[in-house]
Amino acid sequence: MCGIIGVCSGPEKKFSTGEIVYKGLLRLEYRGYDSAGVASVEEGTLRVLKGKGKIAELEKKLGLSKVKGSVVIGHTRWATHGAPSDVNAHPHTDCTGRIAIVHNGIIENYRELKEELVRKGHVFKSETDTEVVAHLIEEFYRSGDKPYEAFKKAISMIKGSFAILAVFADAPSMIFFAKKDSPLVIGLGDGMNLVASDIPALLEYTRRVITLRDGWVGFITKDNVFIEELGKGPVNPADYVRVVEWSLESASKGGYQHFMLKEIHEQPRALLDTLYGLRSDPALKEAAEILAEARRIFITAAGTSYHAGLHFALTVARITGVLVTPFIASEYESYSRVVREGDVLIAVSQSGETMDTLKAARAFKERGARLIAVSNIIDSAIPRESDLPLYTRAGPEIGVAATKTFTTQTLLLSLLAVELAATRGDLLKSEYEEYVGELAKSSEYASKSLAWNEGVAKKVSEMLRLKHSIYYLSRGIGLPTAMEGALKIKEIAYLHAEAYPAGESKHGPIALVEEGFPVVFVVPRDQYYEKLILGNIQEMKARGAWVVGVAPEDTSLRDLFDVFIKVPASSWITTPITHTPPLQLLAYYTSTLKGYDPDKPRNLAKTVTVE
Ligand code: F6R
C-alpha cells in the first residue's frame, strides 16, 4: 500500500529536505509505485509536484528532490480509489492550495463527507477518497481553528484506515500526523525529525524511532514531537522511543541487481539470525505452552505467510495428535463464528500490518480466543494486539515478493511445532533432538540449495520464459512449498501457475497437459511420498509433460526428471527451507529474462493495508 514520508528540518540543516523525501520515497517504493509526489512549504507558499509514473522517472521530469523548505512531505501510491493519474497522485490540496496532505489507507465515509463539502462550495480535483481530508481541514481552518485544531477535528470525522500527514503554508515548521490501522513511524534525527510508513525510509538519518499506535495524532517540528491519543490526552513520546537494529546496508541492494535477488541470498544469514533470536527468547516455549493448553488451534495469514501457516498445520498434524485449522485471513468470518474461549489463533504476517490478517485476529480476540503473532516487524500492529508476539529476524524485506521472510517463518513455526509436541509429551527425547538438530542446520541447508542451483535455475528459466502455464505438484509436507513456488512465479514473471496436491492432478488439471507442458514436482525427503509421487510423474510424462524435479540429492526419482534440481538430503521438516530457494530463483530469473522488474511487480504492493 502507499508509502508516505515527511521531514522537518531547520535552516542549519545537514541534509536537503527535498533529497531526504525523494530518497525516502525510493526506499518506500515497494509499497506502491503507480504515481508519486511531494509538497513543500517554501517561504510561506505551498509547492506541490506530482504525477503518474515511477519515482525515478518523476524525478527526471519534475525534480522532486529539488524542493526546498523546512517541511516536506511525499507519497508513493498504490491506487485504490481513482486510477493512477497525475491528478489522482498525492499530495492533495484544499481549495486555497495552502494545505496539502498525503494518505495511506482508505477513507470509508468519503462519499458522505464529499457531498457535504461540495454543498458548502468546495471544488474537488481528483477521484480519490483522500482529497476529502484536505477540504475538511480547510473547512475547520476557515472557521477560525488553529492548524492543529483544524487537523484534529477533520481526523475525528473520518472513518476507515489511515496514516495521514498534513502541512500548512501558514504553519511552515510543522508536519501534522494521524494514524489508524496503517503504519506510521517517527524517526528522531539530529536537528530534524521525520515520519514515514516504514523504518527503511528513516535508517540513513536515525535508528531512534517511535512506532505510532492507532488513534494517535500529533505533530513534529525539527526538534519536538507532540503526540496525543485522540479524545484521551497527551502521550509521552519518550516512553515509546526504541532503537532499531537494522542497518542502512540491510535496506539497500548491496551490489545485487535487485532487492529480491539479494534477499534470496540473504536467507542463510536470516535463518541463522532467526534461530539465534529464538534461542535467547523464552517466548517460543511460552507459545508452546499456550498451544498445549488450547481447546483448538487455528492459524491464519495471507499469501506467502499462509503457506508458512499451512506448513505449521501439516507439521503439527504429523508430530502431535493435534489438528490445527489453517485458513486464509480474508475468509475469517467463516471461522471466527465457531470460536470460543480456550481457542488460540496464530496470526502470521511478515509486515504485521496486513489488514485481512489484522481483522481476522481482532475477530478471534473479540470472541475470547488468545492470539499468538508471528511477524518480522517488531511493534507492528498484529504483534502489538497479540497476547504473545514471536519474531523472525529476517531484516528488512524490500522486494515485493516475500522470500527470506517465508523461510524464516517456516523455521520459526517448525520449531514451535516441535516445542508443542515436546510440551505435550508426543516426542521421544531422541526424536525431539533430531528435529531441533535438523532445524538448527537450516542456514547450511539453504546455503547449499542456493549454491547448487543458481546455474540450473537460469537454464530452466530460459525454457519457462516461453511458456504460458505451469503446474507445481507435490504431496504432504511438500505442498506448501509447491504453492509458494507457484505464487512466486505468478507474481513476478506473470506466468499462469497453479499448485496442486499431485494426487489431485488427475481429477482435472491433467487435462491441460500436452507435449512440453512444464510441471515442477516438489519432492520432500520422505519414502512414503516419493513412492506416491513416482506414479504422478509417470502420469504427467505419459502425456508429454516437461518435468522439473526439486528433490533431495539421494532421491530415487532422479532418472525420471527432465531437469533435476538437487537439494540437500535433510529431514522432511525442513522441506520449505531446502526446496524453496531454487523455486525463488526460478521465478526471479524467469521474470528478469522476460524483462520485468521483480522488485516491483505490476498491481502488487508489499503491505496490503486494505481489506
Ligand atoms: C507474496 C507476498 C504476499 C504476502 C501477503 C501477506 O510474495 O508478498 O502474498 O505474503 O500479502 O503479507 P504479510 O506477510 O506482510 O502479512
mmCIF file of C-alpha atoms and ligand atoms in Angstrom, residues 301-306 348-354 357 382 397 399-403 405 409 484 487-488 491 605-608, ligand 1:
data_model
loop_
_atom_site.group_PDB
_atom_site.id
_atom_site.type_symbol
_atom_site.label_atom_id
_atom_site.label_comp_id
_atom_site.label_asym_id
_atom_site.label_seq_id
_atom_site.Cartn_x
_atom_site.Cartn_y
_atom_site.Cartn_z
ATOM 1 C CA ALA A 301 -2.362 -15.429 7.186
ATOM 2 C CA ALA A 302 -2.395 -14.141 3.616
ATOM 3 C CA GLY A 303 -0.304 -15.033 0.554
ATOM 4 C CA THR A 304 3.121 -16.390 1.283
ATOM 5 C CA SER A 305 2.593 -16.215 5.041
ATOM 6 C CA TYR A 306 -0.400 -18.503 4.600
ATOM 7 C CA VAL A 348 1.329 -14.915 10.679
ATOM 8 C CA SER A 349 2.317 -11.711 8.888
ATOM 9 C CA GLN A 350 5.800 -10.628 7.930
ATOM 10 C CA SER A 351 4.761 -6.956 7.909
ATOM 11 C CA GLY A 352 2.468 -7.295 10.893
ATOM 12 C CA GLU A 353 0.148 -4.817 9.184
ATOM 13 C CA THR A 354 -1.845 -6.850 6.643
ATOM 14 C CA THR A 357 -4.868 -10.786 8.965
ATOM 15 C CA ILE A 382 -0.603 -7.594 14.762
ATOM 16 C CA GLU A 397 12.457 -7.206 3.052
ATOM 17 C CA GLY A 399 11.369 -6.784 -2.741
ATOM 18 C CA VAL A 400 7.597 -7.011 -3.034
ATOM 19 C CA ALA A 401 7.685 -10.797 -3.316
ATOM 20 C CA ALA A 402 8.296 -12.446 0.039
ATOM 21 C CA THR A 403 11.427 -14.619 0.085
ATOM 22 C CA THR A 405 10.563 -13.912 5.365
ATOM 23 C CA GLN A 409 8.657 -18.059 9.161
ATOM 24 C CA GLU A 484 4.829 -20.897 -2.683
ATOM 25 C CA LEU A 487 2.718 -17.928 -6.234
ATOM 26 C CA LYS A 488 6.234 -16.572 -6.725
ATOM 27 C CA GLU A 491 3.615 -12.708 -9.034
ATOM 28 C CA ALA A 605 2.174 -3.853 -3.123
ATOM 29 C CA LYS A 606 4.183 -5.184 -0.266
ATOM 30 C CA THR A 607 2.000 -4.407 2.714
ATOM 31 C CA VAL A 608 -1.686 -4.693 1.961
HETATM 32 C C1 F6R B 1 3.911 -12.872 -1.744
HETATM 33 C C2 F6R B 1 3.570 -11.726 -0.965
HETATM 34 C C3 F6R B 1 2.180 -11.577 -0.422
HETATM 35 C C4 F6R B 1 2.268 -11.510 1.099
HETATM 36 C C5 F6R B 1 0.894 -11.253 1.711
HETATM 37 C C6 F6R B 1 0.947 -11.237 3.225
HETATM 38 O O1 F6R B 1 5.179 -12.801 -2.280
HETATM 39 O O2 F6R B 1 4.420 -10.917 -0.705
HETATM 40 O O3 F6R B 1 1.375 -12.620 -0.835
HETATM 41 O O4 F6R B 1 2.803 -12.707 1.549
HETATM 42 O O5 F6R B 1 0.397 -10.027 1.266
HETATM 43 O O6 F6R B 1 1.802 -10.270 3.717
HETATM 44 P P1 F6R B 1 2.276 -10.276 5.228
HETATM 45 O O7 F6R B 1 3.089 -11.473 5.459
HETATM 46 O O8 F6R B 1 3.042 -8.994 5.392
HETATM 47 O O9 F6R B 1 1.025 -10.288 6.060
#
